[in-house]
PDB file of C-alpha atoms and ligand atoms in Angstrom:
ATOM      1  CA  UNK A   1     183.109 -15.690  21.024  1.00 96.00           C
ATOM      2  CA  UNK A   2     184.277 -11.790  20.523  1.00 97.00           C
ATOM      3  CA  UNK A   3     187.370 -11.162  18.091  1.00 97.00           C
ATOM      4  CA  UNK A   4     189.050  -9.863  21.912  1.00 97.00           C
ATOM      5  CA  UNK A   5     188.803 -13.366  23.418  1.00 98.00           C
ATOM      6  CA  UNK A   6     189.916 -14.889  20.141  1.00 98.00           C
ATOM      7  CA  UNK A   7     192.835 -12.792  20.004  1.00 98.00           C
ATOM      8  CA  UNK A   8     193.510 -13.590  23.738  1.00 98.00           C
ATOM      9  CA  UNK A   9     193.527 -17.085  22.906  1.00 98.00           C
ATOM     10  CA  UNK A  10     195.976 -16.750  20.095  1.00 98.00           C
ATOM     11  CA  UNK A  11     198.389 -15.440  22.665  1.00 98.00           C
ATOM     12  CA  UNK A  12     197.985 -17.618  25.619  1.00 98.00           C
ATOM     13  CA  UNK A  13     198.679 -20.993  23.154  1.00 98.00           C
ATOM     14  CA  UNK A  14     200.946 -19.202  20.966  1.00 98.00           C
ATOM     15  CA  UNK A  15     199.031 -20.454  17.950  1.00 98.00           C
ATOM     16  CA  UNK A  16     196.593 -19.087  15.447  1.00 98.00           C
ATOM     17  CA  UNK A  17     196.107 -22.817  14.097  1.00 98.00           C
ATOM     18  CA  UNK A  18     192.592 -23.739  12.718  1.00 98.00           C
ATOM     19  CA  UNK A  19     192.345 -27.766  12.169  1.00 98.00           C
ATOM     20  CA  UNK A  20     190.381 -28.293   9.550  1.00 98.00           C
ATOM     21  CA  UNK A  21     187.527 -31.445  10.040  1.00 98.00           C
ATOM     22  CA  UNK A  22     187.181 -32.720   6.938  1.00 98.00           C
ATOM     23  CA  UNK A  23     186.248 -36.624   7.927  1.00 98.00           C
ATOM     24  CA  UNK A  24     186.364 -38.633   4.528  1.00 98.00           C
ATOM     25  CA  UNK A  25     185.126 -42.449   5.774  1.00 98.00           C
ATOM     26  CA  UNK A  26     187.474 -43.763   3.127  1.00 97.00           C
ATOM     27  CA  UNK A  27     190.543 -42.406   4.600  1.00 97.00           C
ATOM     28  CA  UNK A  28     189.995 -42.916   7.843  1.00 98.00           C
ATOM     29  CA  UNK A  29     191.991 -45.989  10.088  1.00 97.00           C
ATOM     30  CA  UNK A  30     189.996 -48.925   9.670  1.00 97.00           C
ATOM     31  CA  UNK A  31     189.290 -49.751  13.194  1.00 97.00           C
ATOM     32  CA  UNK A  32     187.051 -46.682  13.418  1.00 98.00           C
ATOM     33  CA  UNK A  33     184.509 -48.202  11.298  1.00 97.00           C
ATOM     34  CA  UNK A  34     183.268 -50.644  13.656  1.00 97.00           C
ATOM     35  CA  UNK A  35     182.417 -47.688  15.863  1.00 97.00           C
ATOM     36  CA  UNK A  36     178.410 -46.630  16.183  1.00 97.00           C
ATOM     37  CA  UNK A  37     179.792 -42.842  14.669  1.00 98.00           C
ATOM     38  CA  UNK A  38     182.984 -43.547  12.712  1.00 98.00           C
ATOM     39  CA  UNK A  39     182.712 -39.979  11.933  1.00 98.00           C
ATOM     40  CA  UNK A  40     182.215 -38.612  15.567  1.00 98.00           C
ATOM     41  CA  UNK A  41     184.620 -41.192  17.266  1.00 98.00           C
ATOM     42  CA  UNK A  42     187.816 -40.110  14.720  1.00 98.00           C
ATOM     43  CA  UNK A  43     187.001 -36.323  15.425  1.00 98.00           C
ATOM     44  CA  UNK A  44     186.459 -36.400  19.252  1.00 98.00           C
ATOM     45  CA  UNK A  45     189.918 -38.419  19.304  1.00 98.00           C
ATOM     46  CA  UNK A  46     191.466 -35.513  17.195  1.00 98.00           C
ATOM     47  CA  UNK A  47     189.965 -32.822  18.800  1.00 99.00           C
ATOM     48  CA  UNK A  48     191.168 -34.473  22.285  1.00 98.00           C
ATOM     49  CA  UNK A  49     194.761 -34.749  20.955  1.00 98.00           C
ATOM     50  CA  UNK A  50     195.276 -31.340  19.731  1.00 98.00           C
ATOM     51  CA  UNK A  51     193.060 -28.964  21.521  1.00 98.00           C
ATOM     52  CA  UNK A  52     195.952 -27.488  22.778  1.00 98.00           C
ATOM     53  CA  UNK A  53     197.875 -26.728  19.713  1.00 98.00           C
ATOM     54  CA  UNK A  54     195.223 -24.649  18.023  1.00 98.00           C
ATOM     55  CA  UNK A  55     192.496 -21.736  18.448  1.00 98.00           C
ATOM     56  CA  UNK A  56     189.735 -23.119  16.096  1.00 98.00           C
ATOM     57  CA  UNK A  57     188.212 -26.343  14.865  1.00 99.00           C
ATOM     58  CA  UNK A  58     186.447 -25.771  11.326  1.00 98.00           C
ATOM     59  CA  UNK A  59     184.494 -29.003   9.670  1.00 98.00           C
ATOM     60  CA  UNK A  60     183.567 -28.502   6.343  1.00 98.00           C
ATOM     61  CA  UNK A  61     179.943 -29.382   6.309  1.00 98.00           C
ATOM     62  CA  UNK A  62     180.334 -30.882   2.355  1.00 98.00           C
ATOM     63  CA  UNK A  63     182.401 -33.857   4.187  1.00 98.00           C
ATOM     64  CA  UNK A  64     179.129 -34.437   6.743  1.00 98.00           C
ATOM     65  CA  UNK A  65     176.256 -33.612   4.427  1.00 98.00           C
ATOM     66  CA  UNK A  66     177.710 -36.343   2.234  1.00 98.00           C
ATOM     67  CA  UNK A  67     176.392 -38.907   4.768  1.00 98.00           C
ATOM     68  CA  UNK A  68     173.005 -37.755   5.195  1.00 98.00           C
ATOM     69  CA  UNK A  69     171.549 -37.757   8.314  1.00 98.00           C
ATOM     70  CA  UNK A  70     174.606 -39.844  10.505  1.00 98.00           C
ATOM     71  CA  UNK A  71     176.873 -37.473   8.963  1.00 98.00           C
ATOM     72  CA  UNK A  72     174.385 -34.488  10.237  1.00 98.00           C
ATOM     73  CA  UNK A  73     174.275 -36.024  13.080  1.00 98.00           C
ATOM     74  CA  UNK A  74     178.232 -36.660  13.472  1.00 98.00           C
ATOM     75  CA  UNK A  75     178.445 -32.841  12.687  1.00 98.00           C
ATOM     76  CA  UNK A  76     176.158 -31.764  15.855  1.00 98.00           C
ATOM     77  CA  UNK A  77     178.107 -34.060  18.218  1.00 98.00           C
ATOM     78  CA  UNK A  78     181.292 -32.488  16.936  1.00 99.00           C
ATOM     79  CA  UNK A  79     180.037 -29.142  17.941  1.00 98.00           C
ATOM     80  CA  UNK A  80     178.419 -30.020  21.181  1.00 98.00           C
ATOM     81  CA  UNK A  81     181.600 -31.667  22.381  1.00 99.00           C
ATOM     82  CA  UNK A  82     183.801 -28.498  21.318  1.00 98.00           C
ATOM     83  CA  UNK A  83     181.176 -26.078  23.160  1.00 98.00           C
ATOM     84  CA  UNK A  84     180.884 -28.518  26.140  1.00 98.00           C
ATOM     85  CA  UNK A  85     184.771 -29.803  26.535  1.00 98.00           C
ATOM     86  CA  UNK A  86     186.228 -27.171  25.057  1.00 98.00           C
ATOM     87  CA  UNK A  87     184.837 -23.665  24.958  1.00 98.00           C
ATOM     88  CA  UNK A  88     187.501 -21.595  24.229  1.00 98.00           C
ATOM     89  CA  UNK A  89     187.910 -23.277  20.906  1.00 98.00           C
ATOM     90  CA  UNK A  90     186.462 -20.562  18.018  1.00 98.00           C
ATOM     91  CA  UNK A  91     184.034 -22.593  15.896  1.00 99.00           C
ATOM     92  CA  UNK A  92     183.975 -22.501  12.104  1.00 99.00           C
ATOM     93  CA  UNK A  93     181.373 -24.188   9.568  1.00 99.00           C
ATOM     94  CA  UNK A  94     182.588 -23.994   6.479  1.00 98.00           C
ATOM     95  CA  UNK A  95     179.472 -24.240   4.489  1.00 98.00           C
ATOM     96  CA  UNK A  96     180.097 -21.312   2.072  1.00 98.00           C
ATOM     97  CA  UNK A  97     176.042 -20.253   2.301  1.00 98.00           C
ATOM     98  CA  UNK A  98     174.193 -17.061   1.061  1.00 98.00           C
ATOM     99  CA  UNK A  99     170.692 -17.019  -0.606  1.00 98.00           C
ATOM    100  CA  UNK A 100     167.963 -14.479  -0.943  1.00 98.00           C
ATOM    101  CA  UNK A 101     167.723 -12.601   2.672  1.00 98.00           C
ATOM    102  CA  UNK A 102     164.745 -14.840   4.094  1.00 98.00           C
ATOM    103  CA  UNK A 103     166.728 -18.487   2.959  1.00 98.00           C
ATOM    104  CA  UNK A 104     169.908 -16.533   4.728  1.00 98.00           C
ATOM    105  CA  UNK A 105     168.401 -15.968   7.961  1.00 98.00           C
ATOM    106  CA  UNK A 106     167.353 -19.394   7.706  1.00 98.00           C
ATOM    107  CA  UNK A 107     170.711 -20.818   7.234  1.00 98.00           C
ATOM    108  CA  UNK A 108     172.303 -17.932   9.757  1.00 98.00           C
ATOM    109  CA  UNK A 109     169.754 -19.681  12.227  1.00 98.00           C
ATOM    110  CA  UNK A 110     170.857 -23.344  11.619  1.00 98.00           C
ATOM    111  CA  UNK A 111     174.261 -23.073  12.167  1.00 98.00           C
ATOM    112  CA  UNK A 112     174.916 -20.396  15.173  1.00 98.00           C
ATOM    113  CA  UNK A 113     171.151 -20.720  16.900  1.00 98.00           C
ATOM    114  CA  UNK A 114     170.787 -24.751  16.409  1.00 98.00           C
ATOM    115  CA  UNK A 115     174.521 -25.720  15.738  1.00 98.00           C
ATOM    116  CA  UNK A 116     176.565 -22.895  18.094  1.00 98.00           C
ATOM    117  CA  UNK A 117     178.984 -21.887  15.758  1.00 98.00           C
ATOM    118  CA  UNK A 118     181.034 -19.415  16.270  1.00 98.00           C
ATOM    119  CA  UNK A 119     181.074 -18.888  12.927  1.00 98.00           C
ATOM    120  CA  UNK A 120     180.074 -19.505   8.862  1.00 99.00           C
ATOM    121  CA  UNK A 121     181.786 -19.286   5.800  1.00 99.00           C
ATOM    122  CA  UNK A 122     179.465 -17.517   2.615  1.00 98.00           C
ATOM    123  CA  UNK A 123     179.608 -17.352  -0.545  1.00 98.00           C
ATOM    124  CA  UNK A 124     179.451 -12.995  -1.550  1.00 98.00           C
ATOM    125  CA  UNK A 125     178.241 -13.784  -4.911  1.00 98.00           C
ATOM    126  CA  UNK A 126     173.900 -12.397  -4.039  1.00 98.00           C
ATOM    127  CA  UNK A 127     175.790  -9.536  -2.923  1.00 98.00           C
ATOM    128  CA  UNK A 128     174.465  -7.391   0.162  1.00 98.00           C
ATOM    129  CA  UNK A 129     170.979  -8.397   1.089  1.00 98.00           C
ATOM    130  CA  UNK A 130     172.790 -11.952   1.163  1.00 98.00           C
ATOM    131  CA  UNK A 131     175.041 -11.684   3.545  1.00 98.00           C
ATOM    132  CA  UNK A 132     173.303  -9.058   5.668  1.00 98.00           C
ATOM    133  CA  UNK A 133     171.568 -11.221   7.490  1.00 98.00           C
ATOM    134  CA  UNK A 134     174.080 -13.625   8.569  1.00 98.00           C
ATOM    135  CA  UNK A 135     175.535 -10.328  10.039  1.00 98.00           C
ATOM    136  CA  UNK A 136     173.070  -9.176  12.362  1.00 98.00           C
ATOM    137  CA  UNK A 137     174.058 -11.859  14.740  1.00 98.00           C
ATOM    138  CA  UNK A 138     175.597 -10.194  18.011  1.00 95.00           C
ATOM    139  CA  UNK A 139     178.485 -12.172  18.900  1.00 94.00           C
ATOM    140  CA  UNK A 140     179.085 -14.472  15.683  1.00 98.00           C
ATOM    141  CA  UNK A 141     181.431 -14.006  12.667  1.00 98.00           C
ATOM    142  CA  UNK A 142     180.468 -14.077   8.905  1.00 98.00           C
ATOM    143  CA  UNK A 143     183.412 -15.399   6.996  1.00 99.00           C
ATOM    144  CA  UNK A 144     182.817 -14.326   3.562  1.00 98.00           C
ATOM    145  CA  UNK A 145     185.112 -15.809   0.632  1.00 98.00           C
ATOM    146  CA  UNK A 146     187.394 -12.941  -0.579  1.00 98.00           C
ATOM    147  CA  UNK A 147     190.347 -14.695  -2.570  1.00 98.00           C
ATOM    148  CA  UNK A 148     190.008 -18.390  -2.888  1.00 98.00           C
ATOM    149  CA  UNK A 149     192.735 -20.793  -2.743  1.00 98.00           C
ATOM    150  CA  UNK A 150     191.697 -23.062  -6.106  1.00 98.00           C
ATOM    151  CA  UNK A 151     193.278 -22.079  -9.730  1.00 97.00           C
ATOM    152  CA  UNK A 152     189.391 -21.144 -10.134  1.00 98.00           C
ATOM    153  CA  UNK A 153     189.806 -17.771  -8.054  1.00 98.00           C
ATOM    154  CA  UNK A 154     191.313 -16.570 -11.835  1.00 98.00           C
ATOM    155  CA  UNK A 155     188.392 -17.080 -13.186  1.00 98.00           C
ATOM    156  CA  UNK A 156     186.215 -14.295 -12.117  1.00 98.00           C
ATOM    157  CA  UNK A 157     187.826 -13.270  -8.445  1.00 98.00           C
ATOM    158  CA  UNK A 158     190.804 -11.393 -10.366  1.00 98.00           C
ATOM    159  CA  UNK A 159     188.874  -9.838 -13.157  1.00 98.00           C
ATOM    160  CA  UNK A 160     189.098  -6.471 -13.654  1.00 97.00           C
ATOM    161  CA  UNK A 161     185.828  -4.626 -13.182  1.00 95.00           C
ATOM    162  CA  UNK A 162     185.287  -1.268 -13.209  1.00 93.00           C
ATOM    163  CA  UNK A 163     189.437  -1.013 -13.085  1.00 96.00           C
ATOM    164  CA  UNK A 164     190.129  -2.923  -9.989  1.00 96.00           C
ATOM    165  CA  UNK A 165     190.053  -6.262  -9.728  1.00 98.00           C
ATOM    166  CA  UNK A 166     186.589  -8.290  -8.577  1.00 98.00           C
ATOM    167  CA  UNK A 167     187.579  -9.245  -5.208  1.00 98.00           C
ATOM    168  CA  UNK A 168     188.970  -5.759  -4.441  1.00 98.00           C
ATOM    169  CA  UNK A 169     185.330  -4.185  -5.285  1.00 98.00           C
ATOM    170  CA  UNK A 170     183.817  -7.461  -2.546  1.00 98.00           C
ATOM    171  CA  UNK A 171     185.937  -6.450   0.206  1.00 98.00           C
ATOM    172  CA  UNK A 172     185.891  -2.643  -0.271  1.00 98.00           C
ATOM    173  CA  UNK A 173     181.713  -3.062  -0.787  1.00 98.00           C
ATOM    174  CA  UNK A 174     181.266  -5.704   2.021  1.00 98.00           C
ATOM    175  CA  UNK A 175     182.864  -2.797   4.239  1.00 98.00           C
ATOM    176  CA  UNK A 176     179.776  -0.871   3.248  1.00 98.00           C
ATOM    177  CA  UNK A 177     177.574  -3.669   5.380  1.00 98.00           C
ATOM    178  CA  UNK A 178     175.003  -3.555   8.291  1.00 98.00           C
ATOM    179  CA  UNK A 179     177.574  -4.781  11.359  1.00 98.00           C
ATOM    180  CA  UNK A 180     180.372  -5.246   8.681  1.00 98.00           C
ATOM    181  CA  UNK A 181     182.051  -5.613  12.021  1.00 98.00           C
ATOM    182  CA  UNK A 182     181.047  -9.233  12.015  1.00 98.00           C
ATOM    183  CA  UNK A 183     183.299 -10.046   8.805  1.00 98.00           C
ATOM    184  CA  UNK A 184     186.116 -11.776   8.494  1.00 98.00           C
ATOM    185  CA  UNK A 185     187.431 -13.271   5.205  1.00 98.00           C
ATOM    186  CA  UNK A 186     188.987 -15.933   3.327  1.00 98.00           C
ATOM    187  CA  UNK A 187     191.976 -15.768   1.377  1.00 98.00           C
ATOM    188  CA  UNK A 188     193.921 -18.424   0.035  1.00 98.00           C
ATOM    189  CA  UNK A 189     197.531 -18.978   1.308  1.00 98.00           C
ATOM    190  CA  UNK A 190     197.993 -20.253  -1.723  1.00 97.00           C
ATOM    191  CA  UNK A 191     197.390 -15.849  -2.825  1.00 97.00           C
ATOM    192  CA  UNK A 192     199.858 -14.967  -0.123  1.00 97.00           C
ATOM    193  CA  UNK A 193     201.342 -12.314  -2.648  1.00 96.00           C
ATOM    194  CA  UNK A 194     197.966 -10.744  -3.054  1.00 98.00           C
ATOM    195  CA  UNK A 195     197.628 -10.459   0.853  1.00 98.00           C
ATOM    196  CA  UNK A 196     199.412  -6.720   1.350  1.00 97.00           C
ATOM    197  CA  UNK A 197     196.838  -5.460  -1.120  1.00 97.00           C
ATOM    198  CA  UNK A 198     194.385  -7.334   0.623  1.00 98.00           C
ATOM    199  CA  UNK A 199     195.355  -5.897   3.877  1.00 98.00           C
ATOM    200  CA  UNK A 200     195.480  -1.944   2.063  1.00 98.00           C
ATOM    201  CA  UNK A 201     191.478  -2.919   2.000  1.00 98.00           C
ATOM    202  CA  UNK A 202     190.424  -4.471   5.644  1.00 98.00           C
ATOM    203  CA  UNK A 203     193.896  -4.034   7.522  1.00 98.00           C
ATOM    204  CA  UNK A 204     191.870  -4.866  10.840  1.00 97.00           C
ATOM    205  CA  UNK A 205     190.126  -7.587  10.037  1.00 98.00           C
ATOM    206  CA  UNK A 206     190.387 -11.124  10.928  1.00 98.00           C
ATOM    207  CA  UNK A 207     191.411 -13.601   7.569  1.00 98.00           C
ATOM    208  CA  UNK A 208     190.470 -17.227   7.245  1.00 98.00           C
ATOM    209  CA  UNK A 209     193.316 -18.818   5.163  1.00 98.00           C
ATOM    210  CA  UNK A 210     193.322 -22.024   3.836  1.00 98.00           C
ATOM    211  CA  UNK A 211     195.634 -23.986   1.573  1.00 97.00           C
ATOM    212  CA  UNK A 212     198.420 -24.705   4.113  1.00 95.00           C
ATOM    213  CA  UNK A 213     199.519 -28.055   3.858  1.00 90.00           C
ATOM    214  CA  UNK A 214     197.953 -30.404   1.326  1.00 92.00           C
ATOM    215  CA  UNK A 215     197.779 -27.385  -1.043  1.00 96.00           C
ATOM    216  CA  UNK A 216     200.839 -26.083  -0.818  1.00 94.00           C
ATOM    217  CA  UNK A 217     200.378 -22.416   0.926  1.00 96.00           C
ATOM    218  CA  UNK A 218     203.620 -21.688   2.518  1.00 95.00           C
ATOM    219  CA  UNK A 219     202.902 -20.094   6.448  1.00 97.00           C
ATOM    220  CA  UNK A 220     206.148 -17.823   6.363  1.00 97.00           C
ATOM    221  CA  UNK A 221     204.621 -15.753   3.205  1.00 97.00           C
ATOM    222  CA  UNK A 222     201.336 -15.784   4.556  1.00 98.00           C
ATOM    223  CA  UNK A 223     202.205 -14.305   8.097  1.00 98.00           C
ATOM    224  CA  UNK A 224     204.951 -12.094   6.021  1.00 97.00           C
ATOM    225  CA  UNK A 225     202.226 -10.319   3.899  1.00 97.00           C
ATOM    226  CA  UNK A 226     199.028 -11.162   5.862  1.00 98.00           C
ATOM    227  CA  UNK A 227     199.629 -10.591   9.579  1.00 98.00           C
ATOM    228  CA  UNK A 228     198.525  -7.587  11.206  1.00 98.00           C
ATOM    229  CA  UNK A 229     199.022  -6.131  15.077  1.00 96.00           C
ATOM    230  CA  UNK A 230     196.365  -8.391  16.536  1.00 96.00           C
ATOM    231  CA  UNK A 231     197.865 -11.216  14.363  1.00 98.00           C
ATOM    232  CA  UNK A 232     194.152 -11.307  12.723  1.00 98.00           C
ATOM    233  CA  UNK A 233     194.927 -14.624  11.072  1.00 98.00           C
ATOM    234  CA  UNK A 234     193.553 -17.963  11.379  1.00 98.00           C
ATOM    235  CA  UNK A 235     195.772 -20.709   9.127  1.00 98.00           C
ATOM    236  CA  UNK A 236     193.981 -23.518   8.296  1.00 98.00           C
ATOM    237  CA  UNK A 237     194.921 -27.379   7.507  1.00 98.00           C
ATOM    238  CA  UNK A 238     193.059 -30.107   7.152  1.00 98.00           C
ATOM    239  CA  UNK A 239     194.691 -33.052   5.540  1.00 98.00           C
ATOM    240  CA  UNK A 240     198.139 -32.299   6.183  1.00 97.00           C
ATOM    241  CA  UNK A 241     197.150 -32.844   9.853  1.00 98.00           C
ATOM    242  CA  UNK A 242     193.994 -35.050  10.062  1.00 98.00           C
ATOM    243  CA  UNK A 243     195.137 -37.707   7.895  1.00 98.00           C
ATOM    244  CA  UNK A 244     198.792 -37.635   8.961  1.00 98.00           C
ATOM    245  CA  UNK A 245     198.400 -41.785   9.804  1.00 98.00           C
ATOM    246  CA  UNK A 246     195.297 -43.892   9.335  1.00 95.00           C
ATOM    247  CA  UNK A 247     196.624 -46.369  12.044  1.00 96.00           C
ATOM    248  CA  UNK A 248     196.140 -46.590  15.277  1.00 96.00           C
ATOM    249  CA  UNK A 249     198.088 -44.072  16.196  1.00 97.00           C
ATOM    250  CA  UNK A 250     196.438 -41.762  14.281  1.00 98.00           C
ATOM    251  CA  UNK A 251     195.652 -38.843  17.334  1.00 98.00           C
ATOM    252  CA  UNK A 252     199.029 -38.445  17.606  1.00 98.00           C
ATOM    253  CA  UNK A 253     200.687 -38.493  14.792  1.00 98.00           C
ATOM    254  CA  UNK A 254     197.887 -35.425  13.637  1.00 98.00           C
ATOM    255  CA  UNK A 255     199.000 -33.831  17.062  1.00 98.00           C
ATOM    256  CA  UNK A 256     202.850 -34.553  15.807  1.00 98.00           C
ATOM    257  CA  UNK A 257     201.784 -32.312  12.387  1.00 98.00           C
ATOM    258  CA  UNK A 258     199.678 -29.598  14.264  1.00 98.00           C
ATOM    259  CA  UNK A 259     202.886 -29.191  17.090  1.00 98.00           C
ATOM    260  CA  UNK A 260     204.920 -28.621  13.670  1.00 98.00           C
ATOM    261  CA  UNK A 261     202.509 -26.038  13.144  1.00 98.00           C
ATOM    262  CA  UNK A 262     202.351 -24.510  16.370  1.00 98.00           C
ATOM    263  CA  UNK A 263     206.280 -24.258  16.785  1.00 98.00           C
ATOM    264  CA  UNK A 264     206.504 -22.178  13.474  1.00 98.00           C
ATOM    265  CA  UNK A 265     203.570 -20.082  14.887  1.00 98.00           C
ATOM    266  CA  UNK A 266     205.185 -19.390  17.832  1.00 98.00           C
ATOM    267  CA  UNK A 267     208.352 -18.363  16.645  1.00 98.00           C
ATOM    268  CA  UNK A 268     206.996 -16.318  13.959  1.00 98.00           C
ATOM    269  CA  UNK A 269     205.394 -14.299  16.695  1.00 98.00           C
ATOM    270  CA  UNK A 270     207.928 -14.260  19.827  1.00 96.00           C
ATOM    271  CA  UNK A 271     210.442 -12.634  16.293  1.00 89.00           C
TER     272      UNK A 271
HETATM  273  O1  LIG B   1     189.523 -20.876  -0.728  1.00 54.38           O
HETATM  274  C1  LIG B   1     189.252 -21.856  -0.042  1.00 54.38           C
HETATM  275  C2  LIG B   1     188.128 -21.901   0.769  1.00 54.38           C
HETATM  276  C3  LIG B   1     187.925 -23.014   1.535  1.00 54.38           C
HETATM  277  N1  LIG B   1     188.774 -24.060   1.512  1.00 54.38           N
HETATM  278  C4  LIG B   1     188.490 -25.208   2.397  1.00 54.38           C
HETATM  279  O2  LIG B   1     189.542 -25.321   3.376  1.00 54.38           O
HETATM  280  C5  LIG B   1     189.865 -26.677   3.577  1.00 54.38           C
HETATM  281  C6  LIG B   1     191.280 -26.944   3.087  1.00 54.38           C
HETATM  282  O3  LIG B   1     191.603 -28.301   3.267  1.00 54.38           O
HETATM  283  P1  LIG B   1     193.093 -28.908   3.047  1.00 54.38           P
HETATM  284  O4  LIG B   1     192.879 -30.380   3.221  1.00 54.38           O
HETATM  285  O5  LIG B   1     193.989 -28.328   4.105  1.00 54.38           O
HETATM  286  O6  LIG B   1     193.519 -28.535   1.678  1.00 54.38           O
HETATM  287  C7  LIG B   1     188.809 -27.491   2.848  1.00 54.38           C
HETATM  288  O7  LIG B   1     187.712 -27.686   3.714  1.00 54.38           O
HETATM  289  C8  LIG B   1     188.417 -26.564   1.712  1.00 54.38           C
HETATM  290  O8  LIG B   1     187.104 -26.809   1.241  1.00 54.38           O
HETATM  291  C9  LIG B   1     189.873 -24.015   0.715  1.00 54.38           C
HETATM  292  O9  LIG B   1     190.691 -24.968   0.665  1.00 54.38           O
HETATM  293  N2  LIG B   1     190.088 -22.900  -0.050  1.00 54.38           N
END
């Protein structure tokens, strides 16, 4: 999917919601687990009751690699059944990669040549020759971490090197990139202060931002300090929707959180 259609998207449904998949067998309703894929079953039923309400589905892979080879497995018919039912969904593993530049193409080529992601979240600590190849994909987005959401972001992201702080010297390098047009970033909403800094440094690009919900990110500061004229935000949340019930009615009391969501969205951009 281009950033264009993306955008598009965001202002058809009035939404730049990203719902994040992060299936955790132990907190899902009970009934589930009679099911052949627990893991599938809960997300297809999720996906099917809020489709509408958001612009991108991201699983985190941690929460399917955890179950070996049914959780793989759960993860590839997650993806097939967005690309198949629901194509106009923008796709997002979270799987924070980056190795030496042969072990990245390999990992670029699992998730959007096998998997048809959209997109993949990396990790910009190997630097250049790291993420490089992750970028020379035409047509899929390399969401490198910029400003995490977790108290841990103090421990290196904000340090001051050279006189400006770490993740400034990322974002400003990363610019530097082979098709640096394929970036987008993450940035904690959790930061949302440090977004209009942020935005001095890639005011075009699109951000990732997590920490909405469960984490305690507040939307209104985000979008205040983060949003730009395409919007070029994606606000993630994961438990704070997914796990809103573990009954039965679990679909729709997510889709009752995500429509929370979506109604704030929308108002924030018809202001
Ligand atoms: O800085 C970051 C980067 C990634 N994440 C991931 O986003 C979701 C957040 O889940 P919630 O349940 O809404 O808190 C999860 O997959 C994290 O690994 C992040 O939180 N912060």
């Amino acid at each position: 999917m281009t950033t264009a259609q993306l955008v598009e998207q965001i202002k058809k449904k009035q939404s730049f919601l990203c719902i994040g998949l992060d299936v955790d067998l132990n907190k899902i309703p009970e009934h589930l687990l009679k099911e052949e894929d627990p893991i599938f079953a809960f997300n297809k039923a999720i996906i099917d009751a809020t489709h509408h309400l958001c612009v991108a589905y991201k699983p985190n892979t941690a929460f399917y690699e955890a179950y070996g080879l049914k959780g793989w497995q759960a993860l590839e018919k997650t993806i097939n059944y967005l690309n198949s039912e629901y194509p106009e969904i923008f796709t997002i593993a979270d799987a924070k990669r980056g190795d030496i530049g042969n072990t990245s193409t390999m990992y670029a080529k699992a998730f959007f040549d096998d998997l048809a992601f959209d997109s993949v979240t990396v990790a910009p600590y190997m630097g250049k020759d790291s993420v490089e190849p992750f970028l020379a994909f035409e047509n899929k987005h390399t969401i490198m971490l910029g400003l995490t959401s977790n108290k841990g972001a103090f421990d290196f992201q904000t340090k001051m090197v050279e006189g400006k702080e770490l993740y400034k010297q990322v974002l400003e390098t990363s610019k530097t990139w082979v098709n640096s047009e394929n970036l987008m970033y993450v940035v904690g909403a959790t930061k949302a202060e440090f977004l209009a800094d942020i935005r001095k440094i890639i005011p075009e690009s699109f951000l990732l931002v997590p920490g909405v919900g469960a984490q305690g990110g507040n939307l209104q500061d985000v979008c205040k300090y983060g949003m730009n004229d395409s919007v070029g935000l994606l606000i993630n949340s994961s438990r704070g929707i997914i796990y809103a019930s573990n009954g039965e009615d679990y679909a729709g009391e997510a889709a009752k959180k995500a429509q929370e969501l979506q109604t704030e969205m929308a108002e924030i951009l018809s202001a």
